[in-house]
Structure formats: structure tokens, C-alpha cells
Amino acid sequence: MTESESAPPGIDVTRPSVARVYDFMVGGKDHFAVDRTAAEHAMAIMPDAPEAGRACRAFLRRAVRYLAAEAGVRQFLDIGSGLPTQTNVHQVAYEVDPAAHVVYVDNDPMVLVHGRALLADESNTKVIEADVRAPREILEHPVVRECLNFDEPVALLLLSILHHVHDSEDPGAIAATLRDALPSGSHLAIIHFWDPAGEHPRISAKVREVEQVFNETMGTGRWRRREEIQAYFGDFEMIEPGLVPLAEWRPGDEAPAEQTDTYYTMIGGVARKP
Ligand SMILES: C[S@@+](CC[C@H](N)C(=O)[O-])C[C@H]1O[C@@H](n2cnc3c(N)ncnc32)[C@H](O)[C@@H]1O
């Protein structure tokens, strides 16, 4: 995409956006020169960064399929949903039950523009503009209340979003507010940037470098320790195999991923509210 060609009104192409940089990493089309430059800075330190993006999307597919097909969940609240790409949450859920309901939430205007176009003909899937740092506004949003029934289990997806919330903005309290609103039998899925300090010191040192570049160019990106990320699940019961490198979460018959550096920089899991 070139800037003059197709930047929708209101889209700032002078500064990189997390959603568009990620779109570049996962092979999408909705990014600009400023986003590619930011991605290349990160890739100068971790050349296999796009592999992490692919691992995220593969985790998303397996987790949503598990939630719909095995846990029987029919409602999804996907916060920090990102730009539509191949196999989005609603498409995976619809493969199990075309009557599933999905609400996508993101604060990037480009996500809204593309999401609305993709979903124009969908009645069970909606996209809203909101900020995860205002969780009560999301929970009380009329579209969320209309599309999701909070008397029935909901799958809350916080996939690659809490690491964009600064420590001073209290991601733990945000996660707790969202968890508390869910009925028993609901699930929470999380993907998070991981600092494997203690387990993989060489990779931990690289993570610190990438974190610095990220925060200088793109805004907040926090690589947290395993125990910090585990705390976002509160008292929910972890589904086997727990909080693990993304490729290790119920890989089924997928070919084992190569253990390059980014393999140990992202971690994910799914848990159930008792
Ligand atoms: C890395 S993408 C993840 C996309 C998708 N969840 C996935 O796992 O493939 C992170 C998304 O979170 C969104 N985001 C970042 N900060 C946010 C905030 N404070 N509130 C809502 N969305 C936010 C970005 O716009 C971006 O679309």
C-alpha cells in the first residue's frame, strides 16, 4: 500500500501503529512505509520477528477452535483484535457454529475501517472502537450488551494486547475487571510478550534490546515475566498445557515449530472461570 493510494481519512501515516506493524509482520497489506521502517528496526535485533506473528495467528486459530468445539463457548469478546487477516476469530468460530457471536474491540481507527467493511454483511459479529484501558466502557458498550449475553459463558480474548498496557496503567486491574464481569464457565485466552529471564538468559538480554527499540518507536511494549502474565488469569483454572510458548499450546498435528529466538519471547494460555 502506498500512502497517497489508500490511507483512509483520519489515518496518521507519519507515525507507526502497532496494528499496522503487526499486519506487516503477518504478511498483510494494510501498512505504510513508517510501519515497515519500525518493523525493520525490530527485525535488525530479532530477524525472526515475523515468525512470532505467525505463531500468534496459529495460536489464535487453535485456541478459538478449542473454545468453540471443545469448551462449547458461543460468544467471543476479542479486545485488541487487530486488522482483519486470514482466518479471523469469527471465521474460526463459525466453522463450529455459524450462530456464534463475536465482538471485536480495538482503538486503532484503521482496524475499525477495515473491520466494518469485512463485517458489513454479518449480523452476529460486530466491531467497536474502544480502549482496553477503559474496561468498564467496553463491558457497558451498547453493542457489547446487545451482541453478547453475560448470563452465558463468554470467551474473553486478550491476544497480544496487555503487553501494550504500561505498568503504570495497571494491566492487572484491567484484567481483573474484565474477568469479574464474566459468568462461570467463561474462558480467558491470553498471548503476551514474554521475558524468559532465568529460563533463557541470552534471549532475555535480546528481549530487553527489542523492548527499548519498541518503546522508542511504537509506544508501549512490555515483555513481562511468566509469573506476572500468569497473574492476569486470576483464579481461573488453566486448561492443559498451561502457559507455554505459543507453538506448544495444543499443537495437534501441526508440524513442530523451529525453536528460533522469538519462540521464547511470546507465551500463551487459556483458562476457565470456575
Ligand atoms: C499485535 S495486535 C494483535 C492482534 C490480534 N489480537 C492477534 O493476536 O493477532 C495488537 C492490537 O491491539 C490494539 N491495541 C493496542 N493498544 C490498545 C488499547 N489500549 N485498546 C484497544 N486496542 C489496543 C492495536 O491497535 C492492535 O490492533
PDB file of C-alpha atoms and ligand atoms in Angstrom:
ATOM      1  CA  MET A   1       0.000   0.000   0.000  1.00  0.00           C
ATOM      2  CA  THR A   2       1.307   3.496  -0.747  1.00  0.00           C
ATOM      3  CA  GLU A   3       0.310   6.455   1.336  1.00  0.00           C
ATOM      4  CA  SER A   4      -1.212   8.509  -1.485  1.00  0.00           C
ATOM      5  CA  GLU A   5      -3.105   5.452  -2.728  1.00  0.00           C
ATOM      6  CA  SER A   6      -5.226   4.346   0.130  1.00  0.00           C
ATOM      7  CA  ALA A   7      -4.782   5.925   3.551  1.00  0.00           C
ATOM      8  CA  PRO A   8      -8.389   6.272   4.739  1.00  0.00           C
ATOM      9  CA  PRO A   9      -9.318   9.699   6.161  1.00  0.00           C
ATOM     10  CA  GLY A  10      -8.174  10.172   9.731  1.00  0.00           C
ATOM     11  CA  ILE A  11      -5.319   7.653   9.495  1.00  0.00           C
ATOM     12  CA  ASP A  12      -1.955   9.048  10.608  1.00  0.00           C
ATOM     13  CA  VAL A  13       0.744   7.743   8.257  1.00  0.00           C
ATOM     14  CA  THR A  14       3.516   9.779   9.861  1.00  0.00           C
ATOM     15  CA  ARG A  15       3.780   7.545  12.924  1.00  0.00           C
ATOM     16  CA  PRO A  16       3.865   3.737  13.096  1.00  0.00           C
ATOM     17  CA  SER A  17       0.849   1.954  14.533  1.00  0.00           C
ATOM     18  CA  VAL A  18       1.043  -1.330  16.410  1.00  0.00           C
ATOM     19  CA  ALA A  19      -1.837  -2.764  14.376  1.00  0.00           C
ATOM     20  CA  ARG A  20      -0.204  -1.940  11.041  1.00  0.00           C
ATOM     21  CA  VAL A  21       3.300  -3.073  12.054  1.00  0.00           C
ATOM     22  CA  TYR A  22       1.779  -6.376  13.179  1.00  0.00           C
ATOM     23  CA  ASP A  23      -0.125  -6.597   9.903  1.00  0.00           C
ATOM     24  CA  PHE A  24       3.209  -6.228   8.068  1.00  0.00           C
ATOM     25  CA  MET A  25       4.743  -8.958  10.251  1.00  0.00           C
ATOM     26  CA  VAL A  26       1.937 -11.420   9.484  1.00  0.00           C
ATOM     27  CA  GLY A  27       2.070 -10.761   5.737  1.00  0.00           C
ATOM     28  CA  GLY A  28      -0.967  -8.441   5.452  1.00  0.00           C
ATOM     29  CA  LYS A  29      -1.469  -5.476   3.097  1.00  0.00           C
ATOM     30  CA  ASP A  30      -2.565  -2.699   5.445  1.00  0.00           C
ATOM     31  CA  HIS A  31       0.662  -0.925   6.399  1.00  0.00           C
ATOM     32  CA  PHE A  32       2.679   2.130   5.361  1.00  0.00           C
ATOM     33  CA  ALA A  33       6.371   2.991   4.937  1.00  0.00           C
ATOM     34  CA  VAL A  34       6.591   4.273   8.517  1.00  0.00           C
ATOM     35  CA  ASP A  35       5.290   0.912   9.809  1.00  0.00           C
ATOM     36  CA  ARG A  36       7.709  -1.120   7.693  1.00  0.00           C
ATOM     37  CA  THR A  37      10.616   1.005   8.953  1.00  0.00           C
ATOM     38  CA  ALA A  38       9.595   0.366  12.560  1.00  0.00           C
ATOM     39  CA  ALA A  39       9.276  -3.378  11.859  1.00  0.00           C
ATOM     40  CA  GLU A  40      12.703  -3.421  10.237  1.00  0.00           C
ATOM     41  CA  HIS A  41      14.251  -1.794  13.333  1.00  0.00           C
ATOM     42  CA  ALA A  42      12.902  -4.631  15.465  1.00  0.00           C
ATOM     43  CA  MET A  43      13.972  -7.218  12.900  1.00  0.00           C
ATOM     44  CA  ALA A  44      17.541  -5.867  12.948  1.00  0.00           C
ATOM     45  CA  ILE A  45      17.726  -7.255  16.502  1.00  0.00           C
ATOM     46  CA  MET A  46      15.386 -10.233  16.085  1.00  0.00           C
ATOM     47  CA  PRO A  47      15.323 -11.184  12.417  1.00  0.00           C
ATOM     48  CA  ASP A  48      12.740 -13.893  13.001  1.00  0.00           C
ATOM     49  CA  ALA A  49      10.162 -11.448  14.470  1.00  0.00           C
ATOM     50  CA  PRO A  50       7.624 -12.248  11.687  1.00  0.00           C
ATOM     51  CA  GLU A  51       7.739 -15.853  12.891  1.00  0.00           C
ATOM     52  CA  ALA A  52       6.309 -14.640  16.226  1.00  0.00           C
ATOM     53  CA  GLY A  53       3.412 -13.038  14.349  1.00  0.00           C
ATOM     54  CA  ARG A  54       2.651 -16.262  12.533  1.00  0.00           C
ATOM     55  CA  ALA A  55       2.838 -18.185  15.818  1.00  0.00           C
ATOM     56  CA  CYS A  56       0.298 -15.751  17.313  1.00  0.00           C
ATOM     57  CA  ARG A  57      -2.200 -16.276  14.493  1.00  0.00           C
ATOM     58  CA  ALA A  58      -1.748 -20.056  14.700  1.00  0.00           C
ATOM     59  CA  PHE A  59      -2.343 -19.949  18.482  1.00  0.00           C
ATOM     60  CA  LEU A  60      -5.446 -17.823  17.899  1.00  0.00           C
ATOM     61  CA  ARG A  61      -6.869 -20.390  15.468  1.00  0.00           C
ATOM     62  CA  ARG A  62      -6.193 -23.335  17.790  1.00  0.00           C
ATOM     63  CA  ALA A  63      -7.479 -21.534  20.884  1.00  0.00           C
ATOM     64  CA  VAL A  64     -10.715 -20.323  19.260  1.00  0.00           C
ATOM     65  CA  ARG A  65     -11.324 -23.746  17.758  1.00  0.00           C
ATOM     66  CA  TYR A  66     -10.776 -25.307  21.201  1.00  0.00           C
ATOM     67  CA  LEU A  67     -13.122 -22.781  22.838  1.00  0.00           C
ATOM     68  CA  ALA A  68     -15.901 -23.331  20.297  1.00  0.00           C
ATOM     69  CA  ALA A  69     -15.542 -27.041  19.567  1.00  0.00           C
ATOM     70  CA  GLU A  70     -14.364 -28.474  22.894  1.00  0.00           C
ATOM     71  CA  ALA A  71     -15.387 -25.946  25.559  1.00  0.00           C
ATOM     72  CA  GLY A  72     -18.695 -25.204  23.813  1.00  0.00           C
ATOM     73  CA  VAL A  73     -18.405 -21.406  24.021  1.00  0.00           C
ATOM     74  CA  ARG A  74     -20.549 -19.473  21.553  1.00  0.00           C
ATOM     75  CA  GLN A  75     -19.682 -15.872  22.444  1.00  0.00           C
ATOM     76  CA  PHE A  76     -16.341 -14.132  21.952  1.00  0.00           C
ATOM     77  CA  LEU A  77     -15.125 -10.737  23.156  1.00  0.00           C
ATOM     78  CA  ASP A  78     -11.853 -10.073  21.314  1.00  0.00           C
ATOM     79  CA  ILE A  79     -10.082  -6.987  22.689  1.00  0.00           C
ATOM     80  CA  GLY A  80      -7.145  -5.682  20.618  1.00  0.00           C
ATOM     81  CA  SER A  81      -8.488  -7.656  17.695  1.00  0.00           C
ATOM     82  CA  GLY A  82      -6.141  -6.159  15.097  1.00  0.00           C
ATOM     83  CA  LEU A  83      -6.591  -5.721  11.368  1.00  0.00           C
ATOM     84  CA  PRO A  84      -8.595  -8.419   9.643  1.00  0.00           C
ATOM     85  CA  THR A  85      -6.278 -11.011   8.136  1.00  0.00           C
ATOM     86  CA  GLN A  86      -6.631 -14.654   7.120  1.00  0.00           C
ATOM     87  CA  THR A  87      -8.785 -16.741   9.478  1.00  0.00           C
ATOM     88  CA  ASN A  88     -10.185 -14.218  11.894  1.00  0.00           C
ATOM     89  CA  VAL A  89     -11.875 -15.187  15.158  1.00  0.00           C
ATOM     90  CA  HIS A  90     -15.427 -15.115  13.770  1.00  0.00           C
ATOM     91  CA  GLN A  91     -14.448 -17.311  10.822  1.00  0.00           C
ATOM     92  CA  VAL A  92     -12.893 -19.957  13.086  1.00  0.00           C
ATOM     93  CA  ALA A  93     -15.906 -19.829  15.427  1.00  0.00           C
ATOM     94  CA  TYR A  94     -18.398 -20.035  12.530  1.00  0.00           C
ATOM     95  CA  GLU A  95     -16.735 -23.240  11.314  1.00  0.00           C
ATOM     96  CA  VAL A  96     -18.010 -24.793  14.545  1.00  0.00           C
ATOM     97  CA  ASP A  97     -21.274 -22.849  14.837  1.00  0.00           C
ATOM     98  CA  PRO A  98     -22.344 -20.209  12.292  1.00  0.00           C
ATOM     99  CA  ALA A  99     -24.608 -18.757  15.001  1.00  0.00           C
ATOM    100  CA  ALA A 100     -21.665 -17.835  17.265  1.00  0.00           C
ATOM    101  CA  HIS A 101     -21.474 -14.190  18.348  1.00  0.00           C
ATOM    102  CA  VAL A 102     -18.264 -12.137  18.219  1.00  0.00           C
ATOM    103  CA  VAL A 103     -17.449  -8.560  19.236  1.00  0.00           C
ATOM    104  CA  TYR A 104     -14.130  -7.144  18.072  1.00  0.00           C
ATOM    105  CA  VAL A 105     -12.691  -4.233  20.057  1.00  0.00           C
ATOM    106  CA  ASP A 106      -9.728  -2.092  19.019  1.00  0.00           C
ATOM    107  CA  ASN A 107      -8.633   1.517  19.432  1.00  0.00           C
ATOM    108  CA  ASP A 108      -6.868   1.855  16.053  1.00  0.00           C
ATOM    109  CA  PRO A 109      -9.048   3.729  13.524  1.00  0.00           C
ATOM    110  CA  MET A 110      -7.691   1.645  10.629  1.00  0.00           C
ATOM    111  CA  VAL A 111      -8.942  -1.549  12.314  1.00  0.00           C
ATOM    112  CA  LEU A 112     -12.403  -0.031  12.501  1.00  0.00           C
ATOM    113  CA  VAL A 113     -12.450   0.973   8.829  1.00  0.00           C
ATOM    114  CA  HIS A 114     -11.366  -2.464   7.617  1.00  0.00           C
ATOM    115  CA  GLY A 115     -13.350  -4.378  10.205  1.00  0.00           C
ATOM    116  CA  ARG A 116     -16.590  -2.623   9.297  1.00  0.00           C
ATOM    117  CA  ALA A 117     -16.017  -3.328   5.593  1.00  0.00           C
ATOM    118  CA  LEU A 118     -15.325  -7.006   6.245  1.00  0.00           C
ATOM    119  CA  LEU A 119     -18.307  -7.387   8.532  1.00  0.00           C
ATOM    120  CA  ALA A 120     -20.858  -5.355   6.589  1.00  0.00           C
ATOM    121  CA  ASP A 121     -22.969  -8.450   5.912  1.00  0.00           C
ATOM    122  CA  GLU A 122     -22.506 -10.135   9.291  1.00  0.00           C
ATOM    123  CA  SER A 123     -25.279  -9.851  11.842  1.00  0.00           C
ATOM    124  CA  ASN A 124     -23.627 -11.842  14.659  1.00  0.00           C
ATOM    125  CA  THR A 125     -20.222 -10.171  14.541  1.00  0.00           C
ATOM    126  CA  LYS A 126     -19.600  -6.520  15.387  1.00  0.00           C
ATOM    127  CA  VAL A 127     -16.594  -4.246  15.704  1.00  0.00           C
ATOM    128  CA  ILE A 128     -16.372  -1.316  18.103  1.00  0.00           C
ATOM    129  CA  GLU A 129     -13.803   1.346  18.837  1.00  0.00           C
ATOM    130  CA  ALA A 130     -12.799   1.265  22.489  1.00  0.00           C
ATOM    131  CA  ASP A 131      -9.745   1.169  24.685  1.00  0.00           C
ATOM    132  CA  VAL A 132      -8.784  -1.798  26.868  1.00  0.00           C
ATOM    133  CA  ARG A 133      -7.617   0.713  29.474  1.00  0.00           C
ATOM    134  CA  ALA A 134     -11.287   1.633  29.982  1.00  0.00           C
ATOM    135  CA  PRO A 135     -12.636  -1.889  30.566  1.00  0.00           C
ATOM    136  CA  ARG A 136     -15.934  -0.785  32.097  1.00  0.00           C
ATOM    137  CA  GLU A 137     -16.751   1.224  28.974  1.00  0.00           C
ATOM    138  CA  ILE A 138     -16.238  -1.923  26.914  1.00  0.00           C
ATOM    139  CA  LEU A 139     -18.397  -4.009  29.238  1.00  0.00           C
ATOM    140  CA  GLU A 140     -21.167  -1.420  29.202  1.00  0.00           C
ATOM    141  CA  HIS A 141     -20.954  -0.615  25.491  1.00  0.00           C
ATOM    142  CA  PRO A 142     -24.423  -0.977  23.901  1.00  0.00           C
ATOM    143  CA  VAL A 143     -23.089  -3.143  21.058  1.00  0.00           C
ATOM    144  CA  VAL A 144     -21.385  -5.492  23.528  1.00  0.00           C
ATOM    145  CA  ARG A 145     -24.570  -5.719  25.609  1.00  0.00           C
ATOM    146  CA  GLU A 146     -26.715  -6.315  22.532  1.00  0.00           C
ATOM    147  CA  CYS A 147     -24.452  -8.910  20.907  1.00  0.00           C
ATOM    148  CA  LEU A 148     -23.298 -10.864  23.996  1.00  0.00           C
ATOM    149  CA  ASN A 149     -25.385 -12.403  26.772  1.00  0.00           C
ATOM    150  CA  PHE A 150     -23.453 -12.188  30.039  1.00  0.00           C
ATOM    151  CA  ASP A 151     -25.651 -14.881  31.600  1.00  0.00           C
ATOM    152  CA  GLU A 152     -23.975 -17.397  29.276  1.00  0.00           C
ATOM    153  CA  PRO A 153     -20.257 -18.241  29.040  1.00  0.00           C
ATOM    154  CA  VAL A 154     -18.128 -15.752  27.133  1.00  0.00           C
ATOM    155  CA  ALA A 155     -14.605 -16.272  25.793  1.00  0.00           C
ATOM    156  CA  LEU A 156     -12.546 -13.176  26.519  1.00  0.00           C
ATOM    157  CA  LEU A 157      -9.590 -12.933  24.135  1.00  0.00           C
ATOM    158  CA  LEU A 158      -6.688 -10.732  25.245  1.00  0.00           C
ATOM    159  CA  LEU A 159      -4.316 -11.770  22.479  1.00  0.00           C
ATOM    160  CA  SER A 160      -1.208  -9.572  22.240  1.00  0.00           C
ATOM    161  CA  ILE A 161      -2.875  -6.621  23.928  1.00  0.00           C
ATOM    162  CA  LEU A 162      -1.940  -6.470  27.636  1.00  0.00           C
ATOM    163  CA  HIS A 163       1.730  -6.009  26.741  1.00  0.00           C
ATOM    164  CA  HIS A 164       0.724  -2.699  25.133  1.00  0.00           C
ATOM    165  CA  VAL A 165      -0.561  -1.519  28.513  1.00  0.00           C
ATOM    166  CA  HIS A 166       2.083   0.204  30.610  1.00  0.00           C
ATOM    167  CA  ASP A 167       2.765  -0.936  34.186  1.00  0.00           C
ATOM    168  CA  SER A 168       1.537   2.469  35.396  1.00  0.00           C
ATOM    169  CA  GLU A 169      -1.834   1.790  33.702  1.00  0.00           C
ATOM    170  CA  ASP A 170      -2.287  -1.333  35.858  1.00  0.00           C
ATOM    171  CA  PRO A 171      -2.892  -4.180  33.393  1.00  0.00           C
ATOM    172  CA  GLY A 172      -3.595  -6.482  36.357  1.00  0.00           C
ATOM    173  CA  ALA A 173      -6.576  -4.379  37.450  1.00  0.00           C
ATOM    174  CA  ILE A 174      -7.843  -4.204  33.845  1.00  0.00           C
ATOM    175  CA  ALA A 175      -7.713  -7.991  33.524  1.00  0.00           C
ATOM    176  CA  ALA A 176      -9.461  -8.382  36.886  1.00  0.00           C
ATOM    177  CA  THR A 177     -12.301  -6.015  35.923  1.00  0.00           C
ATOM    178  CA  LEU A 178     -12.892  -7.964  32.724  1.00  0.00           C
ATOM    179  CA  ARG A 179     -12.674 -11.377  34.449  1.00  0.00           C
ATOM    180  CA  ASP A 180     -15.108 -10.310  37.161  1.00  0.00           C
ATOM    181  CA  ALA A 181     -17.778  -9.436  34.574  1.00  0.00           C
ATOM    182  CA  LEU A 182     -17.842 -12.970  33.157  1.00  0.00           C
ATOM    183  CA  PRO A 183     -20.155 -15.755  34.325  1.00  0.00           C
ATOM    184  CA  SER A 184     -18.941 -19.173  35.477  1.00  0.00           C
ATOM    185  CA  GLY A 185     -17.872 -21.391  32.566  1.00  0.00           C
ATOM    186  CA  SER A 186     -16.385 -18.432  30.712  1.00  0.00           C
ATOM    187  CA  HIS A 187     -12.829 -18.590  29.420  1.00  0.00           C
ATOM    188  CA  LEU A 188      -9.884 -16.240  29.113  1.00  0.00           C
ATOM    189  CA  ALA A 189      -7.190 -16.610  26.439  1.00  0.00           C
ATOM    190  CA  ILE A 190      -4.006 -14.554  26.644  1.00  0.00           C
ATOM    191  CA  ILE A 191      -0.962 -14.086  24.433  1.00  0.00           C
ATOM    192  CA  HIS A 192       1.755 -11.891  25.915  1.00  0.00           C
ATOM    193  CA  PHE A 193       5.315 -10.734  25.125  1.00  0.00           C
ATOM    194  CA  TRP A 194       7.483 -12.863  27.409  1.00  0.00           C
ATOM    195  CA  ASP A 195      10.818 -12.143  29.049  1.00  0.00           C
ATOM    196  CA  PRO A 196      12.178 -15.644  29.681  1.00  0.00           C
ATOM    197  CA  ALA A 197      14.704 -14.356  32.263  1.00  0.00           C
ATOM    198  CA  GLY A 198      16.026 -17.218  34.362  1.00  0.00           C
ATOM    199  CA  GLU A 199      14.907 -19.786  31.785  1.00  0.00           C
ATOM    200  CA  HIS A 200      16.726 -18.351  28.722  1.00  0.00           C
ATOM    201  CA  PRO A 201      19.162 -15.572  29.778  1.00  0.00           C
ATOM    202  CA  ARG A 202      20.619 -14.991  26.275  1.00  0.00           C
ATOM    203  CA  ILE A 203      17.174 -14.427  24.806  1.00  0.00           C
ATOM    204  CA  SER A 204      16.170 -12.308  27.800  1.00  0.00           C
ATOM    205  CA  ALA A 205      19.056  -9.926  27.004  1.00  0.00           C
ATOM    206  CA  LYS A 206      17.849  -9.582  23.390  1.00  0.00           C
ATOM    207  CA  VAL A 207      14.300  -9.005  24.601  1.00  0.00           C
ATOM    208  CA  ARG A 208      15.498  -6.036  26.660  1.00  0.00           C
ATOM    209  CA  GLU A 209      17.053  -4.529  23.499  1.00  0.00           C
ATOM    210  CA  VAL A 210      13.907  -5.059  21.435  1.00  0.00           C
ATOM    211  CA  GLU A 211      11.810  -3.600  24.235  1.00  0.00           C
ATOM    212  CA  GLN A 212      13.863  -0.411  24.158  1.00  0.00           C
ATOM    213  CA  VAL A 213      13.504  -0.035  20.366  1.00  0.00           C
ATOM    214  CA  PHE A 214       9.793  -0.803  20.576  1.00  0.00           C
ATOM    215  CA  ASN A 215       9.152   1.826  23.223  1.00  0.00           C
ATOM    216  CA  GLU A 216      11.184   4.434  21.344  1.00  0.00           C
ATOM    217  CA  THR A 217       9.385   3.896  18.045  1.00  0.00           C
ATOM    218  CA  MET A 218       5.947   2.406  18.608  1.00  0.00           C
ATOM    219  CA  GLY A 219       4.645   3.138  22.095  1.00  0.00           C
ATOM    220  CA  THR A 220       4.263   0.713  24.949  1.00  0.00           C
ATOM    221  CA  GLY A 221       5.520  -2.837  24.564  1.00  0.00           C
ATOM    222  CA  ARG A 222       6.332  -4.709  27.761  1.00  0.00           C
ATOM    223  CA  TRP A 223       7.990  -8.133  27.819  1.00  0.00           C
ATOM    224  CA  ARG A 224       6.878  -9.487  31.202  1.00  0.00           C
ATOM    225  CA  ARG A 225       7.941 -12.431  33.351  1.00  0.00           C
ATOM    226  CA  ARG A 226       5.961 -15.663  33.384  1.00  0.00           C
ATOM    227  CA  GLU A 227       4.575 -15.067  36.898  1.00  0.00           C
ATOM    228  CA  GLU A 228       3.339 -11.565  36.001  1.00  0.00           C
ATOM    229  CA  ILE A 229       1.487 -12.940  32.980  1.00  0.00           C
ATOM    230  CA  GLN A 230       0.097 -15.890  34.934  1.00  0.00           C
ATOM    231  CA  ALA A 231      -1.424 -13.414  37.425  1.00  0.00           C
ATOM    232  CA  TYR A 232      -3.675 -11.986  34.663  1.00  0.00           C
ATOM    233  CA  PHE A 233      -5.632 -15.268  34.770  1.00  0.00           C
ATOM    234  CA  GLY A 234      -6.521 -14.691  38.451  1.00  0.00           C
ATOM    235  CA  ASP A 235      -8.220 -17.764  39.934  1.00  0.00           C
ATOM    236  CA  PHE A 236      -9.311 -19.174  36.589  1.00  0.00           C
ATOM    237  CA  GLU A 237      -8.317 -22.822  36.066  1.00  0.00           C
ATOM    238  CA  MET A 238      -5.634 -23.270  33.441  1.00  0.00           C
ATOM    239  CA  ILE A 239      -6.503 -25.573  30.564  1.00  0.00           C
ATOM    240  CA  GLU A 240      -3.705 -28.036  29.778  1.00  0.00           C
ATOM    241  CA  PRO A 241      -0.854 -27.482  28.926  1.00  0.00           C
ATOM    242  CA  GLY A 242      -0.984 -24.160  30.868  1.00  0.00           C
ATOM    243  CA  LEU A 243       1.018 -21.059  29.991  1.00  0.00           C
ATOM    244  CA  VAL A 244       3.560 -22.104  27.353  1.00  0.00           C
ATOM    245  CA  PRO A 245       5.463 -20.899  24.263  1.00  0.00           C
ATOM    246  CA  LEU A 246       2.760 -20.447  21.628  1.00  0.00           C
ATOM    247  CA  ALA A 247       3.713 -23.396  19.444  1.00  0.00           C
ATOM    248  CA  GLU A 248       3.387 -25.744  22.440  1.00  0.00           C
ATOM    249  CA  TRP A 249      -0.280 -24.939  23.140  1.00  0.00           C
ATOM    250  CA  ARG A 250      -2.250 -27.945  21.824  1.00  0.00           C
ATOM    251  CA  PRO A 251      -0.374 -28.147  18.513  1.00  0.00           C
ATOM    252  CA  GLY A 252      -2.372 -31.176  17.384  1.00  0.00           C
ATOM    253  CA  ASP A 253      -0.848 -32.494  14.198  1.00  0.00           C
ATOM    254  CA  GLU A 254       0.770 -29.147  13.235  1.00  0.00           C
ATOM    255  CA  ALA A 255       4.448 -29.548  12.339  1.00  0.00           C
ATOM    256  CA  PRO A 256       6.682 -28.621  15.309  1.00  0.00           C
ATOM    257  CA  ALA A 257       7.934 -25.002  15.069  1.00  0.00           C
ATOM    258  CA  GLU A 258      11.632 -24.312  14.754  1.00  0.00           C
ATOM    259  CA  GLN A 259      12.958 -23.004  18.094  1.00  0.00           C
ATOM    260  CA  THR A 260      14.376 -19.697  16.845  1.00  0.00           C
ATOM    261  CA  ASP A 261      14.839 -16.761  19.276  1.00  0.00           C
ATOM    262  CA  THR A 262      11.266 -15.479  19.154  1.00  0.00           C
ATOM    263  CA  TYR A 263       9.998 -18.941  20.108  1.00  0.00           C
ATOM    264  CA  TYR A 264      10.845 -17.966  23.695  1.00  0.00           C
ATOM    265  CA  THR A 265       9.582 -14.366  23.573  1.00  0.00           C
ATOM    266  CA  MET A 266       5.834 -14.950  23.485  1.00  0.00           C
ATOM    267  CA  ILE A 267       3.737 -17.089  25.743  1.00  0.00           C
ATOM    268  CA  GLY A 268       0.062 -18.014  25.764  1.00  0.00           C
ATOM    269  CA  GLY A 269      -2.618 -19.920  27.588  1.00  0.00           C
ATOM    270  CA  VAL A 270      -6.343 -20.459  28.096  1.00  0.00           C
ATOM    271  CA  ALA A 271      -8.176 -20.736  31.407  1.00  0.00           C
ATOM    272  CA  ARG A 272     -11.737 -21.389  32.585  1.00  0.00           C
ATOM    273  CA  LYS A 273     -13.702 -19.478  35.213  1.00  0.00           C
ATOM    274  CA  PRO A 274     -14.856 -21.946  37.900  1.00  0.00           C
TER     275      PRO A 274
HETATM  276  C1  LIG B   1      -0.416  -7.060  17.963  1.00  0.00           C
HETATM  277  S1  LIG B   1      -2.051  -6.676  17.533  1.00  0.00           S
HETATM  278  C2  LIG B   1      -2.884  -8.203  17.965  1.00  0.00           C
HETATM  279  C3  LIG B   1      -3.972  -8.594  17.019  1.00  0.00           C
HETATM  280  C4  LIG B   1      -4.705  -9.897  17.354  1.00  0.00           C
HETATM  281  N1  LIG B   1      -5.266  -9.874  18.697  1.00  0.00           N
HETATM  282  C5  LIG B   1      -3.799 -11.087  17.229  1.00  0.00           C
HETATM  283  O1  LIG B   1      -3.413 -11.679  18.247  1.00  0.00           O
HETATM  284  O2  LIG B   1      -3.461 -11.472  16.104  1.00  0.00           O
HETATM  285  C6  LIG B   1      -2.493  -5.628  18.900  1.00  0.00           C
HETATM  286  C7  LIG B   1      -3.768  -4.854  18.670  1.00  0.00           C
HETATM  287  O3  LIG B   1      -4.123  -4.201  19.895  1.00  0.00           O
HETATM  288  C8  LIG B   1      -4.586  -2.904  19.583  1.00  0.00           C
HETATM  289  N2  LIG B   1      -4.402  -2.051  20.764  1.00  0.00           N
HETATM  290  C9  LIG B   1      -3.247  -1.560  21.277  1.00  0.00           C
HETATM  291  N3  LIG B   1      -3.491  -0.833  22.375  1.00  0.00           N
HETATM  292  C10 LIG B   1      -4.838  -0.871  22.558  1.00  0.00           C
HETATM  293  C11 LIG B   1      -5.711  -0.298  23.527  1.00  0.00           C
HETATM  294  N4  LIG B   1      -5.237   0.461  24.528  1.00  0.00           N
HETATM  295  N5  LIG B   1      -7.039  -0.562  23.433  1.00  0.00           N
HETATM  296  C12 LIG B   1      -7.531  -1.307  22.417  1.00  0.00           C
HETATM  297  N6  LIG B   1      -6.745  -1.869  21.464  1.00  0.00           N
HETATM  298  C13 LIG B   1      -5.426  -1.637  21.530  1.00  0.00           C
HETATM  299  C14 LIG B   1      -3.770  -2.456  18.393  1.00  0.00           C
HETATM  300  O4  LIG B   1      -4.416  -1.433  17.668  1.00  0.00           O
HETATM  301  C15 LIG B   1      -3.644  -3.762  17.622  1.00  0.00           C
HETATM  302  O5  LIG B   1      -4.670  -3.884  16.676  1.00  0.00           O
END
